[in-house]
Short mmCIF file of C-alpha atoms in Angstrom, two decimals:
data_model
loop_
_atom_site.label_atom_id
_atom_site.label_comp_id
_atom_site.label_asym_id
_atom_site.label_seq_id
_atom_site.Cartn_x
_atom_site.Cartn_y
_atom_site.Cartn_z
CA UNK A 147 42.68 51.69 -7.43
CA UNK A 148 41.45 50.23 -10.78
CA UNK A 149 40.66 47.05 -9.54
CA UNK A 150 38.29 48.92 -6.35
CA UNK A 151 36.58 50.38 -9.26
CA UNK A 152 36.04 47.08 -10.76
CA UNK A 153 34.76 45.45 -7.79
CA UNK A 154 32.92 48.42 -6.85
CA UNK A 155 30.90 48.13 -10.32
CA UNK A 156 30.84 44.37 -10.66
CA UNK A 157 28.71 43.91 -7.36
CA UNK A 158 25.62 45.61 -8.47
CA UNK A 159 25.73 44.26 -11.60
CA UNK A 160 26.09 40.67 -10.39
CA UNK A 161 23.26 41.81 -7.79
CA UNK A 162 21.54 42.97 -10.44
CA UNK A 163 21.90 39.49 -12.54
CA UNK A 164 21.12 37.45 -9.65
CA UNK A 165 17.32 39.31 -9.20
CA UNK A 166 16.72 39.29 -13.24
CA UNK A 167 17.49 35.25 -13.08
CA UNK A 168 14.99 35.40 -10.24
CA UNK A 169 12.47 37.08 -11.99
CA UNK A 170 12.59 35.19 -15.14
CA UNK A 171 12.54 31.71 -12.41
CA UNK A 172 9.54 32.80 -10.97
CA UNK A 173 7.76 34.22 -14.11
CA UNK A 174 8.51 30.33 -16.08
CA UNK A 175 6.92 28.51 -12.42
CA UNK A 176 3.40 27.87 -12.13
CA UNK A 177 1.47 28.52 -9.78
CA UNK A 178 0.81 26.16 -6.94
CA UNK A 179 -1.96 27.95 -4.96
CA UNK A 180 -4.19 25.55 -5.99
CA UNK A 181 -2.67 22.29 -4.56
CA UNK A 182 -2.57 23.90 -0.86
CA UNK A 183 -6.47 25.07 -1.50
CA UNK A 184 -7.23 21.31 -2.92
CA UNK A 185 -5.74 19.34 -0.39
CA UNK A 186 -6.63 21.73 2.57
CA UNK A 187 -3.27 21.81 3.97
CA UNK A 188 -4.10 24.97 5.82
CA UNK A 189 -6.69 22.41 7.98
CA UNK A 190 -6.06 21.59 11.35
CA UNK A 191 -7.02 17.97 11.84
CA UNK A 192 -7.78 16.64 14.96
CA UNK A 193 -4.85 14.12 15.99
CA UNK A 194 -6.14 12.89 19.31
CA UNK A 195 -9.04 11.41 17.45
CA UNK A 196 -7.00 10.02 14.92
CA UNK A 197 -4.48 8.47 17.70
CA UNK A 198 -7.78 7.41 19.73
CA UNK A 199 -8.78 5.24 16.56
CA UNK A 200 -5.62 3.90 15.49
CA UNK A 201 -5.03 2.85 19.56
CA UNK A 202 -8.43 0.79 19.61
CA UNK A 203 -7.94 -0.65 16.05
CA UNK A 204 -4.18 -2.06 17.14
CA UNK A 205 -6.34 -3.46 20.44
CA UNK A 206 -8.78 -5.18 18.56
CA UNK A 207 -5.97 -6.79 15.83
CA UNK A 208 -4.00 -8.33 19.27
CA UNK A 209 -6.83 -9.46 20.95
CA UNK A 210 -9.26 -10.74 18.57
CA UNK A 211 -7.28 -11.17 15.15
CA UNK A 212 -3.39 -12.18 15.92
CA UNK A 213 -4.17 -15.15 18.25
CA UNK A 214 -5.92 -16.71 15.27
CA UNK A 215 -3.16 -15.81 13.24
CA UNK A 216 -1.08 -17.56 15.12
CA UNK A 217 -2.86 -20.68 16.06
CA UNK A 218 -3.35 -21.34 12.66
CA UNK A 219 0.57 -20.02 11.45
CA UNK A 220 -2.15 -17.71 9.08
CA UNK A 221 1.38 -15.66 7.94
CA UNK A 222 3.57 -19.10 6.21
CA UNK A 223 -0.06 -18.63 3.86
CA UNK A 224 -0.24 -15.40 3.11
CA UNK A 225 3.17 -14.01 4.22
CA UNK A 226 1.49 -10.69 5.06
CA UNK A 227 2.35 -10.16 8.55
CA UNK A 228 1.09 -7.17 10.08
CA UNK A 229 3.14 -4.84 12.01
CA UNK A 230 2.35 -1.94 14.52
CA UNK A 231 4.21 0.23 12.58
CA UNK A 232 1.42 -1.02 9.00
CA UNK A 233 -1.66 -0.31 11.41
CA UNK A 234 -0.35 3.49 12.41
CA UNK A 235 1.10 4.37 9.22
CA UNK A 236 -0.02 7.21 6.99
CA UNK A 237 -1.74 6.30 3.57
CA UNK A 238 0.78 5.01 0.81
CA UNK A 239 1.11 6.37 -2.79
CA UNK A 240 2.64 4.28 -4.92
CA UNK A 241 4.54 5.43 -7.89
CA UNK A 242 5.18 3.22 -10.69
CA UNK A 243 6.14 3.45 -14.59
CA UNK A 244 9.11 3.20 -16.94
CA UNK A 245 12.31 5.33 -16.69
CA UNK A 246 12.35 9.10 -17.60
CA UNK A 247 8.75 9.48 -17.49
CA UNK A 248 8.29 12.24 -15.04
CA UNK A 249 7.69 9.99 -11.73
CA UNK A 250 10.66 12.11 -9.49
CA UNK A 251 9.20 15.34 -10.86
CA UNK A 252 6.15 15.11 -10.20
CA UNK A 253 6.93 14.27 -6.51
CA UNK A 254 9.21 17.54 -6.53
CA UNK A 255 5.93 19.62 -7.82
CA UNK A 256 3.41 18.51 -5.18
CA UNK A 257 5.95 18.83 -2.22
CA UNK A 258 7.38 22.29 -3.83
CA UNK A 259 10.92 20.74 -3.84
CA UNK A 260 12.26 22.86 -6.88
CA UNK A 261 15.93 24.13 -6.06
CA UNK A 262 16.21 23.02 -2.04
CA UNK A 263 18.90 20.65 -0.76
CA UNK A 264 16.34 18.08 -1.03
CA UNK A 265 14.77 17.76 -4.16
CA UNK A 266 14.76 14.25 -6.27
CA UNK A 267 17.13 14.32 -8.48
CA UNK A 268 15.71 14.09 -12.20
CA UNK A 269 16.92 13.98 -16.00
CA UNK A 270 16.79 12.19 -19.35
CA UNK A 271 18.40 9.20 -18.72
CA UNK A 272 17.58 6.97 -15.83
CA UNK A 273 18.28 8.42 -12.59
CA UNK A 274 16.27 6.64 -9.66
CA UNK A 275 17.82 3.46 -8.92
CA UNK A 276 16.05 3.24 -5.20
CA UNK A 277 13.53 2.86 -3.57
CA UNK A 278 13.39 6.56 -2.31
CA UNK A 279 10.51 6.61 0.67
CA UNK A 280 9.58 10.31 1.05
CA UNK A 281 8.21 10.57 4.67
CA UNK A 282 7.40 12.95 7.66
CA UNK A 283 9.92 14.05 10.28
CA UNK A 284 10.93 16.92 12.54
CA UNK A 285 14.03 18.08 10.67
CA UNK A 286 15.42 17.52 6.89
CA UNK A 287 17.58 14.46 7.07
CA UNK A 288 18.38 11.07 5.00
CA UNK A 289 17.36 7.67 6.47
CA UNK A 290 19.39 4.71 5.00
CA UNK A 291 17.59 1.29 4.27
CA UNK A 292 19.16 -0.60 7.38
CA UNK A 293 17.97 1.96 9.55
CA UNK A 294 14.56 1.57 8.15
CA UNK A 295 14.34 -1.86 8.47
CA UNK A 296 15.92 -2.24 11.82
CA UNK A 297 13.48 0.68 13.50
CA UNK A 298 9.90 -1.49 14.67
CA UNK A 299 8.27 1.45 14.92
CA UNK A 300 8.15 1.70 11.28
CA UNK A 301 5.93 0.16 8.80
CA UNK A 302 9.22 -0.87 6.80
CA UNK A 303 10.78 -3.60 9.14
CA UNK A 304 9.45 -6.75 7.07
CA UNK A 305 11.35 -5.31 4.01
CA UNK A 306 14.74 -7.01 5.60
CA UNK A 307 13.29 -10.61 3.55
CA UNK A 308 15.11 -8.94 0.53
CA UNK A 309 18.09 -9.39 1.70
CA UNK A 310 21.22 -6.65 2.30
CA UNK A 311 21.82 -5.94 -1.25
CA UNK A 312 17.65 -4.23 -1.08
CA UNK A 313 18.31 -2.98 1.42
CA UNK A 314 21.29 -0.69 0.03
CA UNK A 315 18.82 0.56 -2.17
CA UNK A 316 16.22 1.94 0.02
CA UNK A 317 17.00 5.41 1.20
CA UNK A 318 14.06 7.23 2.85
CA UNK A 319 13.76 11.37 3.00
CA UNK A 320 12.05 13.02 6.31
CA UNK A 321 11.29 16.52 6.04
CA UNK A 322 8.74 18.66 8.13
CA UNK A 323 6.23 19.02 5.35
CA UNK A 324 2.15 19.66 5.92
CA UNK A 325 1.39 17.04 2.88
CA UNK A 326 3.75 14.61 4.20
CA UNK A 327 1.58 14.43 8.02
CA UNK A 328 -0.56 13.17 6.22
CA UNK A 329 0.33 10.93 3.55
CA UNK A 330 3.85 9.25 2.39
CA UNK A 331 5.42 8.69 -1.11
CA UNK A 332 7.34 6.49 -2.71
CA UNK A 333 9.46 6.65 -5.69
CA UNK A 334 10.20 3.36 -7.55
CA UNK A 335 13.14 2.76 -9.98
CA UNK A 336 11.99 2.82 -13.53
CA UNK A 337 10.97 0.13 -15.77
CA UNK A 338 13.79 -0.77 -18.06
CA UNK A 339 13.10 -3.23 -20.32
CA UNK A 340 16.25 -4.39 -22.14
CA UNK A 341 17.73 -4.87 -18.52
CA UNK A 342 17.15 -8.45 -16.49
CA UNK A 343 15.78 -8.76 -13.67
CA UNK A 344 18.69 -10.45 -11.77
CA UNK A 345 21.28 -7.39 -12.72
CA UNK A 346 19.54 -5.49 -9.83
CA UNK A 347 20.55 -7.71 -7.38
CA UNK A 348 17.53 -8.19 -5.59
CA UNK A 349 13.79 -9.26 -6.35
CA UNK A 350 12.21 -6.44 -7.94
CA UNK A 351 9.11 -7.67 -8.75
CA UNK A 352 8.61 -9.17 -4.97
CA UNK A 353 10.04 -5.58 -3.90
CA UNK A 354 7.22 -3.99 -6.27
CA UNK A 355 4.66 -6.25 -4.75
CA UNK A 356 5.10 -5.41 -1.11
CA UNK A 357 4.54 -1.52 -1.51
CA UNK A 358 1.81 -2.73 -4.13
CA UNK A 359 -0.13 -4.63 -1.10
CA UNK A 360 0.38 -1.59 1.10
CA UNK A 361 -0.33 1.06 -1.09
CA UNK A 362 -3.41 3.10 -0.91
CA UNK A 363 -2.80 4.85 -4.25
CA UNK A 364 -0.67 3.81 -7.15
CA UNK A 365 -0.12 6.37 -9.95
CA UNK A 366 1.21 4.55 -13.11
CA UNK A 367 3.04 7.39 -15.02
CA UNK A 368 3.40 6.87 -18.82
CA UNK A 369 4.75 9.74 -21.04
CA UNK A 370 4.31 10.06 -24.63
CA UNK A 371 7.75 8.90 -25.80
CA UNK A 372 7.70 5.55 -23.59
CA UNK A 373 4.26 3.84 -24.16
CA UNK A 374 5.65 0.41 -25.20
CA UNK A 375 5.11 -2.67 -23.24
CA UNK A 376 7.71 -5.04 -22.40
CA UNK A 377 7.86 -7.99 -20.06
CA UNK A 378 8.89 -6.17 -17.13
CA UNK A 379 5.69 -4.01 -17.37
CA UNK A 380 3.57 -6.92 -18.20
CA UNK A 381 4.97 -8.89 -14.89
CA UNK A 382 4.17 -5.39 -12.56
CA UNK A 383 0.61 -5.02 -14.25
CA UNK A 384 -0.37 -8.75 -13.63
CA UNK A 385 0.83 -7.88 -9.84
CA UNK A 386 -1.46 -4.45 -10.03
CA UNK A 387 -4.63 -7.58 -10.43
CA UNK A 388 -7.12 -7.49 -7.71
CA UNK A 389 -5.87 -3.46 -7.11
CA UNK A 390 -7.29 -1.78 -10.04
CA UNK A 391 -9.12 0.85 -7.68
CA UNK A 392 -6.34 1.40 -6.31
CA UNK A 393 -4.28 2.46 -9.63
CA UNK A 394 -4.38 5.63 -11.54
CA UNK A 395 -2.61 5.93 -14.84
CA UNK A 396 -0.88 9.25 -15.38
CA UNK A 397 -0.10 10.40 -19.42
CA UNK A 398 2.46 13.05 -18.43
CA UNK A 399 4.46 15.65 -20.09
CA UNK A 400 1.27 16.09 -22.12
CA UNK A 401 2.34 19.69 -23.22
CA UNK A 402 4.72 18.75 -25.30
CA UNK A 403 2.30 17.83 -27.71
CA UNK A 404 0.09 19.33 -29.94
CA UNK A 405 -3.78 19.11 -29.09
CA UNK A 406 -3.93 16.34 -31.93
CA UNK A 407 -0.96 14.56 -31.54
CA UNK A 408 -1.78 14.21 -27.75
CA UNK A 409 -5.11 12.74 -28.96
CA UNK A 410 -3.44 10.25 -30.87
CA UNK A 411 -0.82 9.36 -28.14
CA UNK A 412 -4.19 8.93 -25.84
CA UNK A 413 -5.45 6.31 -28.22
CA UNK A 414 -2.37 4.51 -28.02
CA UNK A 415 -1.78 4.67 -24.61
CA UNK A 416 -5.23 2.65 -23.78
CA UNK A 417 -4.93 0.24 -27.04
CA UNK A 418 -1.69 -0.73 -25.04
CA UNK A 419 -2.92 -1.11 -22.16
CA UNK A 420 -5.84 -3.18 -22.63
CA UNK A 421 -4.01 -6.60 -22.92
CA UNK A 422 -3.14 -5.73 -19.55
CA UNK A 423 -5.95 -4.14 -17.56
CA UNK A 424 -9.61 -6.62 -17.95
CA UNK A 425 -11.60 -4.72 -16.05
CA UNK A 426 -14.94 -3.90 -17.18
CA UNK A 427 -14.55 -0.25 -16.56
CA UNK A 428 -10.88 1.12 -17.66
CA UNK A 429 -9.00 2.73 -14.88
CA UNK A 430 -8.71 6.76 -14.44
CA UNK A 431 -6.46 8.36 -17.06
CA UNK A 432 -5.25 12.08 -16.14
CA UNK A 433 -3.50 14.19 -18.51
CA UNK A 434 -1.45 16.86 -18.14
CA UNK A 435 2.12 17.80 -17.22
CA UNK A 436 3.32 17.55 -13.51
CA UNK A 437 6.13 20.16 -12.77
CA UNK A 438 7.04 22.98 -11.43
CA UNK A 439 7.14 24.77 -15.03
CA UNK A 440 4.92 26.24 -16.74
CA UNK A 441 3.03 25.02 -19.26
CA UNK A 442 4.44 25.55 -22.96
CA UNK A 443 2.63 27.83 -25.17
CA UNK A 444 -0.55 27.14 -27.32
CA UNK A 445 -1.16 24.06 -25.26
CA UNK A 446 -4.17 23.14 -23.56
CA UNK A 447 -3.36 24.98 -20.29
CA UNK A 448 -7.64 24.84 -19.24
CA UNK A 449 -7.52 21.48 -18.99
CA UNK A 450 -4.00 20.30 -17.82
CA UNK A 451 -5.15 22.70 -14.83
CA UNK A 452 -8.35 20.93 -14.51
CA UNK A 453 -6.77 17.57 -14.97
CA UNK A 454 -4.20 18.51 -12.45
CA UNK A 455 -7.36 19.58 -9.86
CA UNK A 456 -8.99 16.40 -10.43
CA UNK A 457 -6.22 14.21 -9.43
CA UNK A 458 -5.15 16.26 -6.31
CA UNK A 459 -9.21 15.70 -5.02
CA UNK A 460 -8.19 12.27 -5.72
CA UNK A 461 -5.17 12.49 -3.49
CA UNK A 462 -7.42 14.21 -1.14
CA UNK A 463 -9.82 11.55 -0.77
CA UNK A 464 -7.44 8.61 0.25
CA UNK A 465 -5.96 11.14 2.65
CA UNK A 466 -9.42 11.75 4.28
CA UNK A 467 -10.88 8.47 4.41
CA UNK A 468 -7.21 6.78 5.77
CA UNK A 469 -8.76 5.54 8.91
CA UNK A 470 -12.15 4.44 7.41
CA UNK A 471 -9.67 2.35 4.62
CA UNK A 472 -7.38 1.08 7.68
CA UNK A 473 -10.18 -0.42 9.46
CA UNK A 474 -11.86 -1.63 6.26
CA UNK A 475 -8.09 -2.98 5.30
CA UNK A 476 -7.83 -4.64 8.86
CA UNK A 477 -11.69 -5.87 8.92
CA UNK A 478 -10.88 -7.97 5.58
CA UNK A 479 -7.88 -9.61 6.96
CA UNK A 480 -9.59 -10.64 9.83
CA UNK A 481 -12.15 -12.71 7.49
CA UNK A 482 -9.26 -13.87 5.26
CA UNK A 483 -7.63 -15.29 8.57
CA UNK A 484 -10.89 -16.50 9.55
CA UNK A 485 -11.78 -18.72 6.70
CA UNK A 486 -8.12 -19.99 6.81
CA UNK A 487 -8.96 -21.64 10.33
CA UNK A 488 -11.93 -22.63 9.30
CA UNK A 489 -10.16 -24.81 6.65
CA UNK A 490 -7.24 -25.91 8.53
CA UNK A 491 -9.99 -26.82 11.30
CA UNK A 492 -11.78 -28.82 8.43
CA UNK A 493 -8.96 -30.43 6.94
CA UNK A 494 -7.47 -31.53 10.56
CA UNK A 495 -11.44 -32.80 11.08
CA UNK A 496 -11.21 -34.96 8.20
CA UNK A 497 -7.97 -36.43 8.48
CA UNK A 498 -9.19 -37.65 12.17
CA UNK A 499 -12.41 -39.14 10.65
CA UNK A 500 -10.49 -41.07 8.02
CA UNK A 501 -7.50 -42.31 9.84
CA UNK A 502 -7.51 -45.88 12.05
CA UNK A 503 -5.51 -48.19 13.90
CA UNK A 504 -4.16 -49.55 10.69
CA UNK A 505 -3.81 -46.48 8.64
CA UNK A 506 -0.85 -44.66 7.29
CA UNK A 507 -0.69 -41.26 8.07
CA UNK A 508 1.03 -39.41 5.43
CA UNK A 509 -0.80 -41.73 2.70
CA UNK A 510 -4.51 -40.46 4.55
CA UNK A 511 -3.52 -37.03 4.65
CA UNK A 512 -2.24 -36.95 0.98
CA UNK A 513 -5.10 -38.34 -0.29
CA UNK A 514 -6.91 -35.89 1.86
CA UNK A 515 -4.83 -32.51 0.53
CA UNK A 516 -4.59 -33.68 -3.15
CA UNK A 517 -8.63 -34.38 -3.99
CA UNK A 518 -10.07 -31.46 -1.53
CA UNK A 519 -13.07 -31.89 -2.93
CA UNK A 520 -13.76 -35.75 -2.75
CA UNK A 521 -13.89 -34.84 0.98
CA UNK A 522 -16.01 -31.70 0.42
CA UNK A 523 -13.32 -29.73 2.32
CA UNK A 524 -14.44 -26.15 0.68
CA UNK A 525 -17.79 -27.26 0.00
CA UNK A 526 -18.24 -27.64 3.65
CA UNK A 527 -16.86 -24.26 4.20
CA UNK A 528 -19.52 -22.44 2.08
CA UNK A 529 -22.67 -24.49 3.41
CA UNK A 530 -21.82 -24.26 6.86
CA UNK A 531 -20.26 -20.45 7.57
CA UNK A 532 -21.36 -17.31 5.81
CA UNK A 533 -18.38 -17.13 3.49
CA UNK A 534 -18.39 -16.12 -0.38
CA UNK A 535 -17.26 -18.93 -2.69
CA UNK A 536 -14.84 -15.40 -4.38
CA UNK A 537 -13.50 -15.61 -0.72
CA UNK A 538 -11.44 -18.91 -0.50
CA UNK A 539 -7.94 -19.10 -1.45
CA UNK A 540 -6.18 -21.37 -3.68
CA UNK A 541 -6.49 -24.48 -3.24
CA UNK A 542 -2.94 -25.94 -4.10
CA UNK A 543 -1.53 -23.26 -1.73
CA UNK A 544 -3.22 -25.68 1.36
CA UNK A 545 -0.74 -28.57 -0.22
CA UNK A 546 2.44 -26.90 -0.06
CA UNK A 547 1.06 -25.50 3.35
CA UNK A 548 0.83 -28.72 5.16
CA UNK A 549 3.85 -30.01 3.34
CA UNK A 550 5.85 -27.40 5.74
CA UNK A 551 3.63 -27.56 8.16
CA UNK A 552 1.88 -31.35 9.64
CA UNK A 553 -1.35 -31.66 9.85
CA UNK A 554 -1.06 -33.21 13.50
CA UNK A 555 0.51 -29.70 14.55
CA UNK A 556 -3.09 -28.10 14.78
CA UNK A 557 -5.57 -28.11 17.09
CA UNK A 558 -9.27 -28.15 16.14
CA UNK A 559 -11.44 -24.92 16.61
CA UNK A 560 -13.22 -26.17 19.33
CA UNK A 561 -10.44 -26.81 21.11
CA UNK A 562 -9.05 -23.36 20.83
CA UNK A 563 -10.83 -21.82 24.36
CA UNK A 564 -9.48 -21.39 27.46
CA UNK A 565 -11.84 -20.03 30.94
CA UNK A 566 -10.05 -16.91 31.22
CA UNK A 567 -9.38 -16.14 27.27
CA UNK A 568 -12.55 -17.28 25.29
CA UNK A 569 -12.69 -18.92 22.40
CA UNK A 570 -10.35 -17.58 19.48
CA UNK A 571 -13.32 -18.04 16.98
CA UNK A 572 -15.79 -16.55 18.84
CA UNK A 573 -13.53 -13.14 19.10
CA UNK A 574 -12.45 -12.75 16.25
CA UNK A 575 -15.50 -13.66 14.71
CA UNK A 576 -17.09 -10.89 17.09
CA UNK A 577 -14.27 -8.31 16.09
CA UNK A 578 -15.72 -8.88 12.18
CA UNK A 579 -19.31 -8.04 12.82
CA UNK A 580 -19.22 -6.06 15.79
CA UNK A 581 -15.90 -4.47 17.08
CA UNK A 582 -14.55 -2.84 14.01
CA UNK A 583 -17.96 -1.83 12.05
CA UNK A 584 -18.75 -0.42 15.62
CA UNK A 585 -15.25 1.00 15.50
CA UNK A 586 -16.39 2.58 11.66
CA UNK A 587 -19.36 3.88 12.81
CA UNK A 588 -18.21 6.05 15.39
CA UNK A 589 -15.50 7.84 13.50
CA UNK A 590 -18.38 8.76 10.49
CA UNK A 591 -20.54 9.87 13.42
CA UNK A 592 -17.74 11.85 15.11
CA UNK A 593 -17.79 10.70 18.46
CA UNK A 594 -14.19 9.79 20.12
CA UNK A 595 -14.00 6.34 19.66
CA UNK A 596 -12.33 5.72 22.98
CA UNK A 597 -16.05 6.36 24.39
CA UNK A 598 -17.83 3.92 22.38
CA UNK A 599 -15.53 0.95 24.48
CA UNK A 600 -17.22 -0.96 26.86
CA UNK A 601 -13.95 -2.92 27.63
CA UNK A 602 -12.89 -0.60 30.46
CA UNK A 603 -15.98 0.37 31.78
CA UNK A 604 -18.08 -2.51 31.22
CA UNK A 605 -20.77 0.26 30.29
CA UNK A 606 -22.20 0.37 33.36
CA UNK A 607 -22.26 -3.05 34.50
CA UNK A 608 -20.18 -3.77 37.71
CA UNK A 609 -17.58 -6.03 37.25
CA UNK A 610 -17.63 -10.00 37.87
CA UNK A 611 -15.84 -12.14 39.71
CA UNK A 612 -15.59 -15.56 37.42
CA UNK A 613 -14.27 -17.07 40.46
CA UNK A 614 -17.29 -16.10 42.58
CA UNK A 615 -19.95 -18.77 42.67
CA UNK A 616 -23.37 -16.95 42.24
#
């Protein structure tokens, strides 16, 4: 009987408990009104003119841009191959920055991850030791690397270069999220610099550089305690080059500060930095503290909120102008694979100009591929074509290129047409500076951009017979 009465008084008291811890939780979370409100997650967007778009832009790469690539083996070069799956993908952010800083939390905060099944798991020491790809899907569930790499349909297939032991440390995350329809994350191991590189048992740095090329966004995230630079953050900021408008550095956990410590911290943060970063103007530098708890007392709470608003319209814009920066991505490999024929095509040109009866190949052709210039291979290039002198590649990359593959293994340009298929140069030359601006003018006009095709109708023309004599 005395233990009923126990029980009997012990349940509303641990009832009780249970709704005071819930009341204190909610009265130490901030608010996160604002992020819904900022990036208009309420919307409705319209996906069949976002699927319309992304369908013609994956026509125009196979018929006008790939067969170049091809042709002219465009991806032993670059090795940038670009997959169905990289075309139809959402818009990347990237983030980067040494262990501890915040990166995992921050991730938690904007998807409202605090205390589900799901959340990144956080702490002191370092805790992320994947590549944790937080993505889309119908129902909560974990996606190992293999799987990630083996599905096409993905964006993530070319990651199997790396090797298995990479692979074991990607892990993607779907959940049915409204953010997450519209953009993906990805969490990065942190930066530790007493640790080599080879002890992770793959190529970080290489790793780092493939989301870096994909990437659409790339918050760096520093926090006050961890603002010294080491070799392994020297190595990923010389990889960030060519990609500074891409990058957005992140002082976080700046609450924990007084007003002018934190201004002191600020000074050092940039007088680091600048070794690394020469650009003329310095890359954007937010401030604040990105979690799910409130902000500690006599801080600046004003402007961590207004901080915290400013980067989320940042976030905002990369979201809304994803298609307009797909075709613009898309447009500017097309002219990188263009000028690559366009040398090949010269360098095969000269090579047949220079060589006779008595001539040794591989002694013309190395001449040929280690002076460039005594043949005015680029020069050529830039008097002939409209191309931009900041637009060539590297030179000594064309030497190690024909050293895998000959130089007898290509075809000119002009012999690159067939009657039923056109000439490769002419198409993709046409998909540059008609198809795809074309393509980008009729999604900032709003029309469908199925309409604006005149492939199926011909756009009012009747169809010809090329086998009909007229």
């Amino acid at each position: 009987m005395k233990v009923l009465v126990s029980l009997c008084v012990f349940v509303p008291l641990l009832a009780l408990a249970t709704a005071e811890e819930e009341a204190v939780l909610e009265s130490i979370l901030r608010d996160r009104s604002h992020i819904e409100e900022t990036l208009r997650l309420a919307a409705d967007e319209k996906a069949g003119d976002y699927a319309a778009a992304l369908q013609r832009l994956r026509k125009i790469y196979h018929n006008s841009i790939r067969p170049m690539e091809q042709a002219y083996k465009y991806n032993e070069l670059r090795q940038h191959e670009i997959s169905d799956g990289e075309i139809t993908s959402k818009p990347m952010v990237l983030f980067l920055g040494p262990w501890s800083v915040g990166k995992s939390s921050m991730i938690n905060y904007l998807l409202g991850l605090l205390d589900t099944p799901y959340q990144l798991y956080t702490g002191a020491e370092p805790t992320t030791s994947e590549f944790t790809v937080i993505m889309h899907g119908e129902k909560i569930r974990t996606v190992e690397g293999i799987v990630m790499a083996a599905d096409s349909s993905r964006s993530f297939s070319p990651l199997e270069k790396f090797g298995q032991n990479f692979l074991e440390k990607l892990v993607g995350i779907e959940m049915p999220h409204k953010l997450l329809e519209r953009v993906t994350f990805v969490d990065t191991p942190g930066i530790i610099e007493n640790r080599k590189q080879q002890e992770r048992g793959y190529p970080f740095n290489d790793v780092c550089q493939w989301f870096i090329d994909r990437a659409d966004l790339i918050f760096v995230v520093f926090d006050p305690t961890k603002l010294d630079v080491g070799l392994e953050l020297e190595m990923l900021f010389r990889q960030l080059k060519g990609r500074e408008s891409q990058i957005r550095i992140i002082l976080n956990k700046a609450d924990s500060l007084a007003t002018q410590d934190l201004m002191r911290v600020y000074g050092a943060l940039f007088w680091s930095l600048a070794p690394l970063i020469n650009v003329t103007e310095p890359p954007r530098v937010y401030v604040s503290s990105f979690w799910p708890y409130d902000y500690a007392p006599d801080t600046s709470r004003d402007l961590f909120k207004r901080e915290e608003i400013s980067l989320l319209e940042d976030l905002n814009q990369v979201i809304e102008n994803r298609l307009e920066n797909k075709i613009a991505f898309i447009r500017q490999h097309g002219i990188r694979v263009r000028i690559h024929a366009l040398l090949v095509d010269r360098y095969v040109q000269t090579f047949k100009e220079k060589m006779s009866f008595f001539s040794d190949p591989e002694l013309v052709f190395k001449e040929i591929v280690d002076d460039p210039d005594k043949f005015f291979i680029f020069k050529s290039i830039l008097a002939k074509t409209n191309v931009s002198k900041f637009d060539l590649p590297n030179r000594d990359a064309y030497r190690d290129f024909f050293g895998i593959n000959p130089v007898s293994s290509f075809k000119q340009l002009s012999a690159q047409c067939s009657y039923m298929g056109g000439c490769l140069l002419e198409k993709i030359e046409r998909a540059i500076t008609h198809e795809l601006p074309s393509l980008l003018g009729s999604i900032n006009s709003g029309k469908n951009p199925t309409l604006s095709s005149c492939e199926a109708t011909g756009c009012g023309e009747k169809p010809k017979n090329r086998y009909r004599r007229n």
